[in-house]
Amino acid sequence: MTNNNPIGLFDSGVGGTSIWREIHDLLPNEDTIYLADSKNAPYGQKSKEEIVELSIKNTDYLLNQNAKIIVVACNTATTNAIKELRAKYDVPFIGIEPAIKPAALNSEKHVIGILATKGTLNSDLFHQTVEKYQDTKIIEQIGLGLVTLIENGEINSPEMNRLLHAYLEPMIEANIDYLVLGCSHYPYLIPQIKKILPNHIKIIDSGEAVARQTKKLLAESVGLSNNTKKGKTLFYTNANPKVLNDILNNKYEVKSKDF
């Protein structure tokens, strides 16, 4: 089965490009459309109703561009809205959830940390996941302010460094051996995080697993592209395109669009 329609992705901003990169690396011949809803970032501080409404808006836009599958490249949107999205639309959805399972199963100390948004940590889906790992102590930390700094192009700012120290040092003291990044923006902070964490603490995110699941679903039920050339990518943002351009190293065209 072949299907040359694009893969659609959306996030509350530029962070989901970390998911897009993994999908693009694994499926380089697929066309992709990426929506950065930076005007409404961060989703993590919004109500469930607002997150569902924004997720529907983004999905409608991608479906109007003939997306064959929707990747919700946002932990907060997945944990708060994917159930509603799947009920409303016939198109398949791929969600992104914090990688609690591999961290809990591989932790030797049975103590792991998770850095995520308030919206993710407060969601029913997150609590259902945590309940499965009663023998693991999970240190939860809301990454308040991190997404805003990333969206403002201040990844390497003194304020970012201050916040990361404040959020990570209690986890180090709690003796974690895995840190789960529970927001698709956070992989862009890995260089700074590695400077703070001891070498034995492993950092884990969901990007690679999401890419594998996307490929599996396309192969089994939606259809892979039979393109022999590198796929085309469209990037749309409803805020200042400079931040998205910078994250992408100015290698792709970014279009401003009010969606």
Short mmCIF file of C-alpha atoms in Angstrom, two decimals:
data_model
loop_
_atom_site.label_atom_id
_atom_site.label_comp_id
_atom_site.label_asym_id
_atom_site.label_seq_id
_atom_site.Cartn_x
_atom_site.Cartn_y
_atom_site.Cartn_z
CA MET A 1 0.00 0.00 0.00
CA THR A 2 1.35 3.43 -0.93
CA ASN A 3 0.14 6.87 0.09
CA ASN A 4 2.04 9.97 -0.96
CA ASN A 5 0.07 12.43 1.16
CA PRO A 6 2.13 14.24 3.81
CA ILE A 7 2.62 13.40 7.48
CA GLY A 8 1.17 16.23 9.58
CA LEU A 9 2.72 17.30 12.89
CA PHE A 10 1.76 19.99 15.37
CA ASP A 11 3.15 21.34 18.61
CA SER A 12 2.64 24.32 20.89
CA GLY A 13 5.69 25.85 19.22
CA VAL A 14 9.13 24.90 17.98
CA GLY A 15 9.80 22.00 20.37
CA GLY A 16 8.05 19.35 18.29
CA THR A 17 10.76 19.76 15.66
CA SER A 18 12.73 17.35 17.89
CA ILE A 19 10.05 14.77 17.00
CA TRP A 20 10.00 15.88 13.36
CA ARG A 21 13.78 15.29 13.11
CA GLU A 22 13.43 11.70 14.32
CA ILE A 23 10.61 11.01 11.85
CA HIS A 24 12.45 12.71 8.99
CA ASP A 25 15.62 10.71 9.74
CA LEU A 26 13.71 7.41 9.78
CA LEU A 27 11.41 8.23 6.83
CA PRO A 28 13.41 10.67 4.67
CA ASN A 29 11.23 10.18 1.56
CA GLU A 30 7.99 11.19 3.29
CA ASP A 31 6.57 14.69 2.78
CA THR A 32 5.86 16.44 6.08
CA ILE A 33 3.95 19.50 7.26
CA TYR A 34 4.83 21.00 10.64
CA LEU A 35 2.67 23.50 12.55
CA ALA A 36 4.29 25.59 15.30
CA ASP A 37 1.44 27.10 17.31
CA SER A 38 3.86 29.45 19.05
CA LYS A 39 1.26 32.19 19.39
CA ASN A 40 -0.47 29.99 21.99
CA ALA A 41 2.63 28.59 23.70
CA PRO A 42 3.00 27.22 26.25
CA TYR A 43 0.11 24.74 26.30
CA GLY A 44 1.30 23.41 29.66
CA GLN A 45 -0.29 26.28 31.62
CA LYS A 46 -3.67 26.10 29.86
CA SER A 47 -6.85 24.26 30.86
CA LYS A 48 -7.75 20.91 29.34
CA GLU A 49 -10.61 22.55 27.42
CA GLU A 50 -8.27 25.12 25.87
CA ILE A 51 -5.74 22.42 24.92
CA VAL A 52 -8.46 20.32 23.24
CA GLU A 53 -9.73 23.38 21.35
CA LEU A 54 -6.24 24.28 20.10
CA SER A 55 -5.51 20.67 19.13
CA ILE A 56 -8.72 20.54 17.06
CA LYS A 57 -7.78 23.83 15.35
CA ASN A 58 -4.33 22.47 14.45
CA THR A 59 -5.72 19.13 13.28
CA ASP A 60 -8.28 20.83 11.03
CA TYR A 61 -5.52 22.87 9.41
CA LEU A 62 -3.36 19.79 8.74
CA LEU A 63 -6.28 17.79 7.36
CA ASN A 64 -7.05 20.67 4.99
CA GLN A 65 -3.48 20.16 3.72
CA ASN A 66 -4.35 16.46 3.06
CA ALA A 67 -2.30 15.02 5.92
CA LYS A 68 -2.59 11.20 5.97
CA ILE A 69 -1.67 10.87 9.64
CA ILE A 70 -1.37 13.38 12.50
CA VAL A 71 1.56 13.31 14.91
CA VAL A 72 0.71 15.21 18.08
CA ALA A 73 4.31 16.30 18.70
CA CYS A 74 3.44 17.76 22.10
CA ASN A 75 3.28 15.90 25.41
CA THR A 76 0.70 18.28 26.87
CA ALA A 77 -1.62 18.01 23.85
CA THR A 78 -1.27 14.23 23.79
CA THR A 79 -2.00 13.70 27.47
CA ASN A 80 -4.94 16.13 27.45
CA ALA A 81 -6.50 15.89 24.00
CA ILE A 82 -5.62 12.76 22.03
CA LYS A 83 -8.64 10.81 23.29
CA GLU A 84 -10.95 13.58 22.05
CA LEU A 85 -9.08 13.85 18.73
CA ARG A 86 -9.36 10.12 18.06
CA ALA A 87 -13.08 10.24 18.81
CA LYS A 88 -13.68 13.20 16.49
CA TYR A 89 -11.63 12.23 13.41
CA ASP A 90 -11.13 9.13 11.27
CA VAL A 91 -7.47 9.90 10.55
CA PRO A 92 -4.89 7.98 12.66
CA PHE A 93 -3.13 9.88 15.46
CA ILE A 94 0.31 9.27 16.94
CA GLY A 95 0.79 10.72 20.40
CA ILE A 96 3.88 11.51 22.43
CA GLU A 97 3.98 10.54 26.09
CA PRO A 98 6.81 10.81 28.61
CA ALA A 99 9.08 7.75 28.38
CA ILE A 100 8.30 6.58 31.92
CA LYS A 101 8.21 2.89 30.94
CA PRO A 102 11.79 2.45 29.65
CA ALA A 103 13.17 4.62 32.46
CA ALA A 104 11.30 2.67 35.18
CA LEU A 105 12.17 -0.73 33.71
CA ASN A 106 15.87 0.10 33.34
CA SER A 107 16.42 2.07 36.53
CA GLU A 108 18.73 0.19 38.90
CA LYS A 109 18.01 2.52 41.80
CA HIS A 110 14.24 2.52 41.18
CA VAL A 111 14.32 6.31 41.35
CA ILE A 112 13.71 8.37 38.22
CA GLY A 113 13.04 12.03 37.55
CA ILE A 114 10.64 13.58 35.08
CA LEU A 115 10.82 17.16 33.87
CA ALA A 116 7.53 18.12 32.18
CA THR A 117 4.88 20.79 31.90
CA LYS A 118 2.13 21.30 34.47
CA GLY A 119 -0.43 20.18 31.87
CA THR A 120 1.32 16.85 31.35
CA LEU A 121 1.99 16.10 35.02
CA ASN A 122 -1.60 16.93 36.01
CA SER A 123 -3.22 14.87 33.23
CA ASP A 124 -5.20 11.68 33.82
CA LEU A 125 -3.14 9.85 31.20
CA PHE A 126 0.11 10.65 33.00
CA HIS A 127 -1.28 9.47 36.36
CA GLN A 128 -2.51 6.24 34.76
CA THR A 129 0.99 5.62 33.42
CA VAL A 130 2.68 6.32 36.76
CA GLU A 131 0.29 3.93 38.55
CA LYS A 132 1.80 1.02 36.60
CA TYR A 133 5.23 1.49 38.23
CA GLN A 134 4.53 1.35 41.96
CA ASP A 135 8.02 0.01 42.73
CA THR A 136 9.69 3.08 41.20
CA LYS A 137 9.94 6.42 42.97
CA ILE A 138 9.18 9.14 40.42
CA ILE A 139 10.39 12.65 41.18
CA GLU A 140 8.12 15.04 39.28
CA GLN A 141 9.22 18.57 38.39
CA ILE A 142 7.24 21.19 36.46
CA GLY A 143 9.58 22.96 34.03
CA LEU A 144 7.92 26.35 34.56
CA GLY A 145 9.39 28.97 32.24
CA LEU A 146 11.49 26.62 30.09
CA VAL A 147 9.18 26.52 27.04
CA THR A 148 8.77 30.31 27.09
CA LEU A 149 12.54 30.82 27.09
CA ILE A 150 12.97 28.35 24.21
CA GLU A 151 10.17 30.06 22.24
CA ASN A 152 11.92 33.40 22.83
CA GLY A 153 15.21 32.05 21.46
CA GLU A 154 16.88 32.12 24.91
CA ILE A 155 18.08 28.51 25.11
CA ASN A 156 21.54 29.48 26.34
CA SER A 157 20.51 32.37 28.59
CA PRO A 158 21.60 32.81 32.24
CA GLU A 159 17.91 32.50 33.25
CA MET A 160 17.67 29.10 31.52
CA ASN A 161 20.78 27.94 33.37
CA ARG A 162 19.36 29.16 36.69
CA LEU A 163 16.04 27.38 36.17
CA LEU A 164 17.66 24.11 35.11
CA HIS A 165 19.87 24.10 38.20
CA ALA A 166 16.82 24.78 40.40
CA TYR A 167 14.82 21.96 38.79
CA LEU A 168 17.55 19.32 38.45
CA GLU A 169 19.54 19.64 41.67
CA PRO A 170 16.75 18.22 43.90
CA MET A 171 16.53 15.23 41.53
CA ILE A 172 20.27 14.64 41.81
CA GLU A 173 19.95 14.78 45.61
CA ALA A 174 17.09 12.26 45.39
CA ASN A 175 19.54 9.86 43.69
CA ILE A 176 17.81 9.45 40.31
CA ASP A 177 19.58 7.41 37.64
CA TYR A 178 17.22 8.34 34.76
CA LEU A 179 15.84 11.72 33.75
CA VAL A 180 12.76 11.62 31.52
CA LEU A 181 12.19 14.69 29.35
CA GLY A 182 8.42 15.01 29.25
CA CYS A 183 8.11 17.88 26.77
CA SER A 184 9.15 17.89 23.11
CA HIS A 185 10.86 21.26 23.62
CA TYR A 186 13.26 19.87 26.21
CA PRO A 187 15.61 17.81 23.97
CA TYR A 188 17.02 21.17 22.86
CA LEU A 189 18.19 21.66 26.47
CA ILE A 190 20.20 18.41 26.61
CA PRO A 191 23.61 20.14 26.22
CA GLN A 192 22.91 22.35 29.28
CA ILE A 193 21.32 19.49 31.21
CA LYS A 194 24.37 17.29 30.67
CA LYS A 195 26.57 19.98 32.23
CA ILE A 196 24.48 19.80 35.42
CA LEU A 197 23.79 16.07 35.76
CA PRO A 198 26.43 13.55 36.88
CA ASN A 199 27.56 11.26 34.05
CA HIS A 200 25.77 8.18 35.42
CA ILE A 201 22.30 9.74 35.02
CA LYS A 202 20.82 8.81 31.66
CA ILE A 203 18.57 11.23 29.78
CA ILE A 204 15.65 9.75 27.86
CA ASP A 205 12.98 11.24 25.60
CA SER A 206 10.25 9.89 23.33
CA GLY A 207 11.36 11.00 19.87
CA GLU A 208 12.85 7.80 18.52
CA ALA A 209 9.93 5.67 19.77
CA VAL A 210 7.42 8.06 18.15
CA ALA A 211 9.26 7.81 14.82
CA ARG A 212 9.23 4.00 14.94
CA GLN A 213 5.51 3.95 15.79
CA THR A 214 4.79 6.36 12.92
CA LYS A 215 6.61 4.11 10.44
CA LYS A 216 4.82 1.02 11.78
CA LEU A 217 1.36 2.58 11.48
CA LEU A 218 2.05 3.88 7.97
CA ALA A 219 3.35 0.49 6.83
CA GLU A 220 0.44 -1.45 8.36
CA SER A 221 -2.62 0.65 7.59
CA VAL A 222 -2.09 4.11 6.09
CA GLY A 223 0.53 3.64 3.38
CA LEU A 224 4.15 4.70 2.98
CA SER A 225 5.28 7.08 0.26
CA ASN A 226 6.83 5.52 -2.83
CA ASN A 227 8.88 8.68 -3.33
CA THR A 228 12.47 7.92 -4.34
CA LYS A 229 13.61 11.49 -3.65
CA LYS A 230 13.94 13.28 -0.34
CA GLY A 231 10.52 14.34 0.94
CA LYS A 232 9.41 17.98 0.98
CA THR A 233 8.81 19.70 4.29
CA LEU A 234 6.60 22.70 4.97
CA PHE A 235 7.04 24.58 8.24
CA TYR A 236 4.36 27.00 9.40
CA THR A 237 4.44 29.27 12.44
CA ASN A 238 1.92 31.83 13.71
CA ALA A 239 4.60 33.81 15.57
CA ASN A 240 8.05 35.23 14.79
CA PRO A 241 9.60 32.81 12.25
CA LYS A 242 13.15 33.59 13.39
CA VAL A 243 13.02 31.22 16.38
CA LEU A 244 11.82 28.29 14.26
CA ASN A 245 14.41 29.17 11.60
CA ASP A 246 17.15 29.21 14.22
CA ILE A 247 16.08 25.82 15.66
CA LEU A 248 16.20 24.40 12.11
CA ASN A 249 19.62 26.02 11.49
CA ASN A 250 18.07 28.06 8.65
CA LYS A 251 18.04 24.96 6.43
CA TYR A 252 14.32 25.02 5.59
CA GLU A 253 11.75 27.55 4.51
CA VAL A 254 9.51 28.71 7.34
CA LYS A 255 6.22 30.39 6.43
CA SER A 256 4.30 32.75 8.69
CA LYS A 257 0.64 31.80 8.80
CA ASP A 258 -2.16 32.88 11.12
CA PHE A 259 -3.87 29.61 11.99
#
